[in-house]
Amino acid sequence: MPVPEFELIHRYFSQKGQLHKDVALGIGDDAALLNPPAGQQLVIAIDTLVHGVHFPVTTSAYDIGWKALAVNLSDLAAMGAEPAWFTLALTIPESSEDWLTDFSRGLFDLAKEYGLSLVGGDTTRGPLTVSIQVAGNVPAGQALLRAGAEPGDRIFVTGSLGDASLALQLLTEQGPETVQDYPELLQRLNHPHPRIAEGRVLRGIASCAIDISDGLLADLQHVLDASDTGADIYLERIPYSVAAQQLLSQNPEIRNALLTGGDDYELCFCVPADKLEQLQQIATDNQFNFTEIGQISDTNKLRCLDAAGRVVEMNARGYSHFSKESE
Ligand code: ADP
Ligand code: MG
């Protein structure tokens, strides 16, 4: 049954959960009114997910709702920001009740984890496209930027890399049955958990940060460009999940894809030598999983080294490892 627009906004998107304390006026007027806290800078990011481009056509409505918000929160995490509000521009081919119910559940399940308020949006008809803008706060002058890495800084990543890109490859090249054998990989593709808590504690410790959305090598390169430095990465130190390690041992050729496939939504950040102890303490106190993978150099090049210290040429754009045509 199609739902009329006003009814739809009211039913699926109005006042779900608690309104954030800084919302003076949320959904329902021509625009929202927010009271940003004194002494904080406003941090804003937007990302659009297009059906069949940014998620496979088989993705459930719940997962689309979750992921559309998660990819934006990941950008705020990389700035060391506290998320507070978001707006939603939703384009849907038809107003299906089942789809909207599941989509809004996915969206608000994640929003509630961070006490986020949906304060406005726009609803239109057309090919499925979800655009979310998220806003938050960071103490003035303390945001983590891509620029700031210095030679000698150690390079870290949160969590593990490559799971989402493996899931996507299995899905697109071997079909939905094969990927069902790796539920933990599929979970990483559809349900990224933005590293908000990690980003928050890195303020004042990290010299720079970025979230890994396009693969480690491409995103680290953005840090190097912004910081005008190079880096040495030790390939054997890169953290992988048990499932990714298993696939990697069966087929070493996939290593490149793990570092270039994207959709990780982990953080990559640098820490100067005199802050390493502080980082270690924070990781232990909060049970955060930070792995040191290399260091910033003054060479202006991103080099990947094997266990013997030899330079390994990596294809930064990645390629298809499960397809017959690869190599
Ligand atoms: P206008 O025509 O003045 O732009 P709309 O009819 O588009 O207003 O929206 C009415 C109210 O509903 C506004 O407060 C708007 O922010 C909100 N809204 C519309 N679509 C959405 C959505 N998908 N999610 C959240 N809020 C929405
Ligand atoms: Mg209006």
mmCIF file of C-alpha atoms and ligand atoms in Angstrom:
data_model
loop_
_atom_site.group_PDB
_atom_site.id
_atom_site.type_symbol
_atom_site.label_atom_id
_atom_site.label_comp_id
_atom_site.label_asym_id
_atom_site.label_seq_id
_atom_site.Cartn_x
_atom_site.Cartn_y
_atom_site.Cartn_z
ATOM 1 C CA MET A 1 0.000 0.000 0.000
ATOM 2 C CA PRO A 2 1.457 3.410 -0.908
ATOM 3 C CA VAL A 3 1.607 5.866 2.006
ATOM 4 C CA PRO A 4 0.940 9.622 1.471
ATOM 5 C CA GLU A 5 4.050 11.802 2.004
ATOM 6 C CA PHE A 6 3.025 13.597 5.215
ATOM 7 C CA GLU A 7 1.746 10.379 6.723
ATOM 8 C CA LEU A 8 4.970 8.665 5.691
ATOM 9 C CA ILE A 9 7.213 11.273 7.341
ATOM 10 C CA HIS A 10 5.126 11.219 10.477
ATOM 11 C CA ARG A 11 4.903 7.452 10.685
ATOM 12 C CA TYR A 12 8.478 6.489 9.883
ATOM 13 C CA PHE A 13 10.696 9.449 10.607
ATOM 14 C CA SER A 14 9.185 11.790 13.233
ATOM 15 C CA GLN A 15 10.452 11.845 16.785
ATOM 16 C CA LYS A 16 11.795 8.330 16.922
ATOM 17 C CA GLY A 17 13.671 8.012 20.154
ATOM 18 C CA GLN A 18 14.785 10.891 22.340
ATOM 19 C CA LEU A 19 15.419 14.284 20.794
ATOM 20 C CA HIS A 20 18.996 15.373 21.308
ATOM 21 C CA LYS A 21 19.236 18.028 24.016
ATOM 22 C CA ASP A 22 20.438 20.671 21.563
ATOM 23 C CA VAL A 23 17.395 20.454 19.253
ATOM 24 C CA ALA A 24 15.167 23.529 19.699
ATOM 25 C CA LEU A 25 12.882 22.503 16.813
ATOM 26 C CA GLY A 26 13.008 19.231 14.876
ATOM 27 C CA ILE A 27 10.899 17.761 12.068
ATOM 28 C CA GLY A 28 7.677 19.556 11.095
ATOM 29 C CA ASP A 29 8.547 23.160 10.295
ATOM 30 C CA ASP A 30 10.320 24.555 7.238
ATOM 31 C CA ALA A 31 13.706 23.955 8.850
ATOM 32 C CA ALA A 32 15.191 22.668 12.091
ATOM 33 C CA LEU A 33 16.623 24.898 14.850
ATOM 34 C CA LEU A 34 19.691 23.654 16.697
ATOM 35 C CA ASN A 35 21.646 25.143 19.598
ATOM 36 C CA PRO A 36 25.281 24.135 19.129
ATOM 37 C CA PRO A 37 27.105 24.061 22.480
ATOM 38 C CA ALA A 38 29.396 26.996 23.295
ATOM 39 C CA GLY A 39 33.113 26.459 22.698
ATOM 40 C CA GLN A 40 32.520 23.714 20.126
ATOM 41 C CA GLN A 41 32.964 23.679 16.386
ATOM 42 C CA LEU A 42 30.203 22.304 14.211
ATOM 43 C CA VAL A 43 31.344 19.272 12.156
ATOM 44 C CA ILE A 44 29.275 18.353 9.094
ATOM 45 C CA ALA A 45 29.503 15.517 6.557
ATOM 46 C CA ILE A 46 27.208 14.144 3.866
ATOM 47 C CA ASP A 47 27.218 10.890 1.886
ATOM 48 C CA THR A 48 24.834 9.457 -0.649
ATOM 49 C CA LEU A 49 24.140 5.777 -1.257
ATOM 50 C CA VAL A 50 22.707 4.829 -4.646
ATOM 51 C CA HIS A 51 20.940 1.504 -5.194
ATOM 52 C CA GLY A 52 23.181 -0.909 -7.114
ATOM 53 C CA VAL A 53 26.166 1.454 -6.959
ATOM 54 C CA HIS A 54 26.992 1.812 -3.257
ATOM 55 C CA PHE A 55 25.226 -1.321 -2.095
ATOM 56 C CA PRO A 56 24.302 -4.536 -3.969
ATOM 57 C CA VAL A 57 20.686 -4.726 -5.147
ATOM 58 C CA THR A 58 20.142 -7.652 -2.737
ATOM 59 C CA THR A 59 20.818 -5.469 0.353
ATOM 60 C CA SER A 60 17.919 -5.461 2.806
ATOM 61 C CA ALA A 61 16.063 -2.240 3.669
ATOM 62 C CA TYR A 62 17.263 -2.586 7.283
ATOM 63 C CA ASP A 63 20.903 -2.763 6.180
ATOM 64 C CA ILE A 64 20.513 0.180 3.791
ATOM 65 C CA GLY A 65 19.144 2.327 6.646
ATOM 66 C CA TRP A 66 21.945 1.290 8.975
ATOM 67 C CA LYS A 67 24.735 1.697 6.443
ATOM 68 C CA ALA A 68 23.585 5.070 5.093
ATOM 69 C CA LEU A 69 23.977 6.524 8.577
ATOM 70 C CA ALA A 70 27.073 4.484 9.475
ATOM 71 C CA VAL A 71 29.177 5.754 6.557
ATOM 72 C CA ASN A 72 28.467 9.328 7.633
ATOM 73 C CA LEU A 73 29.226 8.638 11.281
ATOM 74 C CA SER A 74 32.521 7.153 10.169
ATOM 75 C CA ASP A 75 33.479 10.550 8.707
ATOM 76 C CA LEU A 76 32.664 12.236 12.010
ATOM 77 C CA ALA A 77 34.660 9.585 13.876
ATOM 78 C CA ALA A 78 37.667 10.411 11.699
ATOM 79 C CA MET A 79 37.382 14.062 12.792
ATOM 80 C CA GLY A 80 37.219 13.096 16.472
ATOM 81 C CA ALA A 81 33.684 14.546 16.604
ATOM 82 C CA GLU A 82 30.615 13.762 18.723
ATOM 83 C CA PRO A 83 27.646 13.192 16.392
ATOM 84 C CA ALA A 84 24.435 14.959 17.406
ATOM 85 C CA TRP A 85 21.929 15.442 14.566
ATOM 86 C CA PHE A 86 21.216 14.250 11.045
ATOM 87 C CA THR A 87 18.970 14.987 8.091
ATOM 88 C CA LEU A 88 17.727 12.471 5.533
ATOM 89 C CA ALA A 89 16.990 13.014 1.832
ATOM 90 C CA LEU A 90 15.211 9.861 0.731
ATOM 91 C CA THR A 91 14.305 9.030 -2.869
ATOM 92 C CA ILE A 92 12.214 5.880 -3.196
ATOM 93 C CA PRO A 93 10.528 4.282 -6.208
ATOM 94 C CA GLU A 94 7.350 3.581 -4.214
ATOM 95 C CA SER A 95 6.241 4.088 -0.626
ATOM 96 C CA SER A 96 6.125 0.445 0.454
ATOM 97 C CA GLU A 97 5.196 0.040 4.132
ATOM 98 C CA ASP A 98 7.368 -3.044 4.593
ATOM 99 C CA TRP A 99 10.397 -1.381 3.073
ATOM 100 C CA LEU A 100 9.967 1.833 5.066
ATOM 101 C CA THR A 101 9.427 -0.066 8.318
ATOM 102 C CA ASP A 102 12.666 -2.030 7.884
ATOM 103 C CA PHE A 103 14.640 0.920 6.558
ATOM 104 C CA SER A 104 13.655 3.183 9.459
ATOM 105 C CA ARG A 105 14.401 0.378 11.963
ATOM 106 C CA GLY A 106 17.957 0.037 10.603
ATOM 107 C CA LEU A 107 18.416 3.783 10.613
ATOM 108 C CA PHE A 108 17.150 4.345 14.154
ATOM 109 C CA ASP A 109 18.806 1.290 15.658
ATOM 110 C CA LEU A 110 22.137 2.947 14.846
ATOM 111 C CA ALA A 111 20.937 6.507 15.640
ATOM 112 C CA LYS A 112 19.888 5.383 19.123
ATOM 113 C CA GLU A 113 23.331 3.913 19.837
ATOM 114 C CA TYR A 114 24.703 7.450 19.654
ATOM 115 C CA GLY A 115 21.670 9.422 20.921
ATOM 116 C CA LEU A 116 21.352 11.029 17.484
ATOM 117 C CA SER A 117 18.265 13.013 16.434
ATOM 118 C CA LEU A 118 16.784 13.062 12.937
ATOM 119 C CA VAL A 119 15.869 16.756 12.617
ATOM 120 C CA GLY A 120 14.613 17.034 9.034
ATOM 121 C CA GLY A 121 14.804 15.809 5.497
ATOM 122 C CA ASP A 122 13.171 15.521 2.151
ATOM 123 C CA THR A 123 11.153 12.734 0.573
ATOM 124 C CA THR A 124 10.917 12.258 -3.180
ATOM 125 C CA ARG A 125 9.977 9.568 -5.685
ATOM 126 C CA GLY A 126 12.580 8.072 -8.039
ATOM 127 C CA PRO A 127 15.323 5.420 -8.169
ATOM 128 C CA LEU A 128 16.300 4.417 -4.614
ATOM 129 C CA THR A 129 18.844 6.904 -3.270
ATOM 130 C CA VAL A 130 19.604 7.688 0.356
ATOM 131 C CA SER A 131 21.449 10.858 1.244
ATOM 132 C CA ILE A 132 22.252 11.564 4.878
ATOM 133 C CA GLN A 133 23.899 14.610 6.321
ATOM 134 C CA VAL A 134 25.194 14.258 9.819
ATOM 135 C CA ALA A 135 26.332 17.046 12.113
ATOM 136 C CA GLY A 136 28.145 17.013 15.411
ATOM 137 C CA ASN A 137 30.559 18.884 17.623
ATOM 138 C CA VAL A 138 34.218 18.940 18.454
ATOM 139 C CA PRO A 139 35.950 21.146 21.046
ATOM 140 C CA ALA A 140 37.240 24.174 19.122
ATOM 141 C CA GLY A 141 40.649 23.521 17.549
ATOM 142 C CA GLN A 142 40.761 19.823 18.492
ATOM 143 C CA ALA A 143 39.406 18.145 15.347
ATOM 144 C CA LEU A 144 41.589 15.416 13.811
ATOM 145 C CA LEU A 145 42.619 16.357 10.282
ATOM 146 C CA ARG A 146 44.269 14.515 7.398
ATOM 147 C CA ALA A 147 47.152 16.970 7.538
ATOM 148 C CA GLY A 148 49.543 16.791 10.493
ATOM 149 C CA ALA A 149 51.558 13.587 10.063
ATOM 150 C CA GLU A 150 55.311 14.067 10.667
ATOM 151 C CA PRO A 151 58.227 11.747 9.795
ATOM 152 C CA GLY A 152 58.718 9.292 12.665
ATOM 153 C CA ASP A 153 55.012 9.209 13.631
ATOM 154 C CA ARG A 154 53.698 5.652 13.957
ATOM 155 C CA ILE A 155 50.744 4.627 11.782
ATOM 156 C CA PHE A 156 47.839 2.712 13.337
ATOM 157 C CA VAL A 157 44.543 1.228 12.227
ATOM 158 C CA THR A 158 41.522 0.263 14.300
ATOM 159 C CA GLY A 159 39.885 -3.195 14.060
ATOM 160 C CA SER A 160 40.668 -5.317 11.006
ATOM 161 C CA LEU A 161 40.712 -4.644 7.274
ATOM 162 C CA GLY A 162 39.354 -6.212 4.125
ATOM 163 C CA ASP A 163 36.299 -8.113 5.379
ATOM 164 C CA ALA A 164 33.720 -5.966 3.616
ATOM 165 C CA SER A 165 35.522 -6.046 0.299
ATOM 166 C CA LEU A 166 35.869 -9.839 0.538
ATOM 167 C CA ALA A 167 32.131 -10.124 1.184
ATOM 168 C CA LEU A 168 31.351 -7.938 -1.803
ATOM 169 C CA GLN A 169 33.634 -9.934 -4.061
ATOM 170 C CA LEU A 170 32.216 -13.254 -2.917
ATOM 171 C CA LEU A 171 28.719 -11.876 -3.413
ATOM 172 C CA THR A 172 29.239 -10.414 -6.862
ATOM 173 C CA GLU A 173 31.528 -13.121 -8.251
ATOM 174 C CA GLN A 174 30.317 -16.308 -6.584
ATOM 175 C CA GLY A 175 26.766 -15.371 -5.644
ATOM 176 C CA PRO A 176 24.729 -15.124 -2.435
ATOM 177 C CA GLU A 177 25.128 -18.852 -1.528
ATOM 178 C CA THR A 178 28.924 -18.715 -1.141
ATOM 179 C CA VAL A 179 28.870 -15.550 0.926
ATOM 180 C CA GLN A 180 26.400 -17.173 3.358
ATOM 181 C CA ASP A 181 29.325 -19.381 4.433
ATOM 182 C CA TYR A 182 31.022 -16.223 5.732
ATOM 183 C CA PRO A 183 28.363 -14.431 7.817
ATOM 184 C CA GLU A 184 31.012 -12.395 9.664
ATOM 185 C CA LEU A 185 32.249 -10.937 6.369
ATOM 186 C CA LEU A 186 28.734 -10.081 5.237
ATOM 187 C CA GLN A 187 28.090 -8.432 8.573
ATOM 188 C CA ARG A 188 31.093 -6.154 8.013
ATOM 189 C CA LEU A 189 29.762 -5.171 4.562
ATOM 190 C CA ASN A 190 26.213 -4.447 5.646
ATOM 191 C CA HIS A 191 26.648 -3.374 9.267
ATOM 192 C CA PRO A 192 29.733 -1.251 9.705
ATOM 193 C CA HIS A 193 30.241 0.043 13.256
ATOM 194 C CA PRO A 194 31.629 3.562 13.035
ATOM 195 C CA ARG A 195 34.616 4.149 15.337
ATOM 196 C CA ILE A 196 33.132 7.159 17.149
ATOM 197 C CA ALA A 197 34.467 6.189 20.585
ATOM 198 C CA GLU A 198 37.956 5.600 19.220
ATOM 199 C CA GLY A 199 37.976 8.929 17.336
ATOM 200 C CA ARG A 200 36.914 10.778 20.484
ATOM 201 C CA VAL A 201 39.836 9.487 22.585
ATOM 202 C CA LEU A 202 42.355 10.172 19.833
ATOM 203 C CA ARG A 203 41.840 13.939 20.163
ATOM 204 C CA GLY A 204 45.053 15.367 21.562
ATOM 205 C CA ILE A 205 46.972 12.146 20.830
ATOM 206 C CA ALA A 206 46.765 11.503 17.077
ATOM 207 C CA SER A 207 48.580 13.886 14.748
ATOM 208 C CA CYS A 208 46.136 13.085 11.919
ATOM 209 C CA ALA A 209 43.294 10.690 11.082
ATOM 210 C CA ILE A 210 41.130 9.458 8.210
ATOM 211 C CA ASP A 211 38.440 6.829 7.956
ATOM 212 C CA ILE A 212 39.120 3.947 5.595
ATOM 213 C CA SER A 213 36.306 3.906 3.062
ATOM 214 C CA ASP A 214 38.234 3.348 -0.187
ATOM 215 C CA GLY A 215 40.857 0.879 1.073
ATOM 216 C CA LEU A 216 43.886 1.469 3.321
ATOM 217 C CA LEU A 217 46.319 2.333 0.543
ATOM 218 C CA ALA A 218 44.117 4.948 -1.120
ATOM 219 C CA ASP A 219 43.048 6.564 2.152
ATOM 220 C CA LEU A 220 46.522 6.570 3.696
ATOM 221 C CA GLN A 221 47.700 8.263 0.503
ATOM 222 C CA HIS A 222 45.228 11.100 1.220
ATOM 223 C CA VAL A 223 46.896 11.581 4.623
ATOM 224 C CA LEU A 224 50.339 11.573 3.007
ATOM 225 C CA ASP A 225 49.255 14.104 0.373
ATOM 226 C CA ALA A 226 47.688 16.387 2.980
ATOM 227 C CA SER A 227 50.709 16.052 5.287
ATOM 228 C CA ASP A 228 53.342 16.159 2.507
ATOM 229 C CA THR A 229 55.067 13.021 3.789
ATOM 230 C CA GLY A 230 55.623 9.370 2.829
ATOM 231 C CA ALA A 231 55.095 6.127 4.756
ATOM 232 C CA ASP A 232 56.444 2.610 5.220
ATOM 233 C CA ILE A 233 53.815 -0.050 5.841
ATOM 234 C CA TYR A 234 54.690 -3.542 7.111
ATOM 235 C CA LEU A 235 52.344 -5.921 5.307
ATOM 236 C CA GLU A 236 52.653 -8.720 7.869
ATOM 237 C CA ARG A 237 51.388 -6.402 10.630
ATOM 238 C CA ILE A 238 48.083 -5.557 8.965
ATOM 239 C CA PRO A 239 45.244 -6.903 11.106
ATOM 240 C CA TYR A 240 42.800 -9.318 9.460
ATOM 241 C CA SER A 241 39.822 -11.209 10.827
ATOM 242 C CA VAL A 242 39.985 -14.990 11.184
ATOM 243 C CA ALA A 243 37.816 -15.393 8.078
ATOM 244 C CA ALA A 244 39.996 -13.051 6.012
ATOM 245 C CA GLN A 245 43.152 -14.853 7.199
ATOM 246 C CA GLN A 246 41.638 -18.148 6.136
ATOM 247 C CA LEU A 247 40.797 -16.876 2.650
ATOM 248 C CA LEU A 248 44.200 -15.207 2.415
ATOM 249 C CA SER A 249 46.060 -18.429 3.231
ATOM 250 C CA GLN A 250 44.030 -20.286 0.583
ATOM 251 C CA ASN A 251 44.657 -17.572 -1.983
ATOM 252 C CA PRO A 252 47.521 -15.125 -1.286
ATOM 253 C CA GLU A 253 46.521 -13.211 -4.419
ATOM 254 C CA ILE A 254 43.655 -11.586 -2.543
ATOM 255 C CA ARG A 255 45.988 -9.548 -0.306
ATOM 256 C CA ASN A 256 45.887 -6.592 -2.665
ATOM 257 C CA ALA A 257 42.092 -6.549 -2.551
ATOM 258 C CA LEU A 258 42.082 -6.491 1.255
ATOM 259 C CA LEU A 259 43.980 -3.201 1.169
ATOM 260 C CA THR A 260 42.210 -1.574 -1.745
ATOM 261 C CA GLY A 261 38.654 -2.915 -1.754
ATOM 262 C CA GLY A 262 37.180 -0.330 0.577
ATOM 263 C CA ASP A 263 34.081 -0.228 2.805
ATOM 264 C CA ASP A 264 36.153 -0.928 5.949
ATOM 265 C CA TYR A 265 35.014 2.106 7.979
ATOM 266 C CA GLU A 266 37.968 1.681 10.294
ATOM 267 C CA LEU A 267 40.207 4.609 11.271
ATOM 268 C CA CYS A 268 43.809 5.079 10.144
ATOM 269 C CA PHE A 269 45.738 7.546 12.313
ATOM 270 C CA CYS A 270 49.253 8.631 13.207
ATOM 271 C CA VAL A 271 50.773 9.103 16.663
ATOM 272 C CA PRO A 272 54.056 10.870 17.494
ATOM 273 C CA ALA A 273 56.602 8.829 19.487
ATOM 274 C CA ASP A 274 56.093 10.871 22.667
ATOM 275 C CA LYS A 275 52.362 10.033 22.746
ATOM 276 C CA LEU A 276 52.690 6.261 22.279
ATOM 277 C CA GLU A 277 52.499 5.466 25.975
ATOM 278 C CA GLN A 278 49.367 7.559 26.342
ATOM 279 C CA LEU A 279 47.832 5.725 23.366
ATOM 280 C CA GLN A 280 48.696 2.351 24.884
ATOM 281 C CA GLN A 281 47.052 3.369 28.167
ATOM 282 C CA ILE A 282 43.880 4.508 26.425
ATOM 283 C CA ALA A 283 43.703 1.340 24.345
ATOM 284 C CA THR A 284 44.015 -0.798 27.497
ATOM 285 C CA ASP A 285 41.538 1.273 29.553
ATOM 286 C CA ASN A 286 38.888 1.190 26.819
ATOM 287 C CA GLN A 287 39.708 -2.200 25.297
ATOM 288 C CA PHE A 288 40.268 -0.555 21.929
ATOM 289 C CA ASN A 289 41.930 -2.564 19.219
ATOM 290 C CA PHE A 290 44.686 -0.392 17.700
ATOM 291 C CA THR A 291 47.385 -2.026 15.531
ATOM 292 C CA GLU A 292 50.636 -0.331 14.599
ATOM 293 C CA ILE A 293 51.269 -1.019 10.905
ATOM 294 C CA GLY A 294 54.154 1.285 9.989
ATOM 295 C CA GLN A 295 55.580 4.751 10.224
ATOM 296 C CA ILE A 296 55.634 8.086 8.456
ATOM 297 C CA SER A 297 58.802 8.698 6.429
ATOM 298 C CA ASP A 298 60.323 11.723 4.735
ATOM 299 C CA THR A 299 60.485 9.970 1.339
ATOM 300 C CA ASN A 300 57.208 11.288 -0.116
ATOM 301 C CA LYS A 301 56.398 7.674 -1.128
ATOM 302 C CA LEU A 302 54.034 5.066 0.239
ATOM 303 C CA ARG A 303 56.083 1.850 0.432
ATOM 304 C CA CYS A 304 54.745 -1.577 1.401
ATOM 305 C CA LEU A 305 57.365 -3.920 2.910
ATOM 306 C CA ASP A 306 57.264 -7.694 3.398
ATOM 307 C CA ALA A 307 58.550 -9.564 6.457
ATOM 308 C CA ALA A 308 62.106 -9.503 5.059
ATOM 309 C CA GLY A 309 61.964 -5.728 4.531
ATOM 310 C CA ARG A 310 61.654 -5.978 0.740
ATOM 311 C CA VAL A 311 59.456 -3.481 -1.094
ATOM 312 C CA VAL A 312 56.298 -5.110 -2.477
ATOM 313 C CA GLU A 313 54.649 -3.404 -5.428
ATOM 314 C CA MET A 314 50.932 -3.073 -4.701
ATOM 315 C CA ASN A 315 48.244 -2.198 -7.178
ATOM 316 C CA ALA A 316 46.581 0.699 -5.366
ATOM 317 C CA ARG A 317 43.391 0.433 -7.382
ATOM 318 C CA GLY A 318 42.766 -3.205 -6.542
ATOM 319 C CA TYR A 319 41.388 -5.805 -8.888
ATOM 320 C CA SER A 320 39.050 -8.724 -8.994
ATOM 321 C CA HIS A 321 40.632 -11.726 -7.303
ATOM 322 C CA PHE A 322 37.853 -14.241 -7.317
ATOM 323 C CA SER A 323 37.006 -13.892 -10.986
ATOM 324 C CA LYS A 324 38.535 -16.190 -13.593
ATOM 325 C CA GLU A 325 39.820 -13.201 -15.598
ATOM 326 C CA SER A 326 41.955 -11.835 -12.757
ATOM 327 C CA GLU A 327 45.779 -11.866 -12.851
HETATM 328 P P1 ADP B 1 9.061 21.767 2.590
HETATM 329 O O1 ADP B 1 8.135 21.539 1.457
HETATM 330 O O2 ADP B 1 8.803 23.032 3.368
HETATM 331 O O3 ADP B 1 10.508 21.568 2.247
HETATM 332 P P2 ADP B 1 8.505 19.075 3.409
HETATM 333 O O4 ADP B 1 7.078 18.815 3.136
HETATM 334 O O5 ADP B 1 9.535 18.561 2.463
HETATM 335 O O6 ADP B 1 8.697 20.627 3.662
HETATM 336 O O7 ADP B 1 8.877 18.512 4.856
HETATM 337 C C1 ADP B 1 8.075 18.762 5.973
HETATM 338 C C2 ADP B 1 8.860 18.466 7.210
HETATM 339 O O8 ADP B 1 9.200 17.089 7.235
HETATM 340 C C3 ADP B 1 10.176 19.226 7.303
HETATM 341 O O9 ADP B 1 10.433 19.510 8.685
HETATM 342 C C4 ADP B 1 11.183 18.237 6.777
HETATM 343 O O10 ADP B 1 12.479 18.478 7.327
HETATM 344 C C5 ADP B 1 10.599 16.911 7.268
HETATM 345 N N1 ADP B 1 10.949 15.767 6.392
HETATM 346 C C6 ADP B 1 10.607 15.542 5.091
HETATM 347 N N2 ADP B 1 11.066 14.367 4.649
HETATM 348 C C7 ADP B 1 11.769 13.820 5.680
HETATM 349 C C8 ADP B 1 12.518 12.625 5.855
HETATM 350 N N3 ADP B 1 12.670 11.705 4.878
HETATM 351 N N4 ADP B 1 13.089 12.433 7.061
HETATM 352 C C9 ADP B 1 12.963 13.338 8.040
HETATM 353 N N5 ADP B 1 12.287 14.461 7.953
HETATM 354 C C10 ADP B 1 11.672 14.723 6.787
HETATM 355 MG MG MG B 2 9.019 24.746 3.579
#
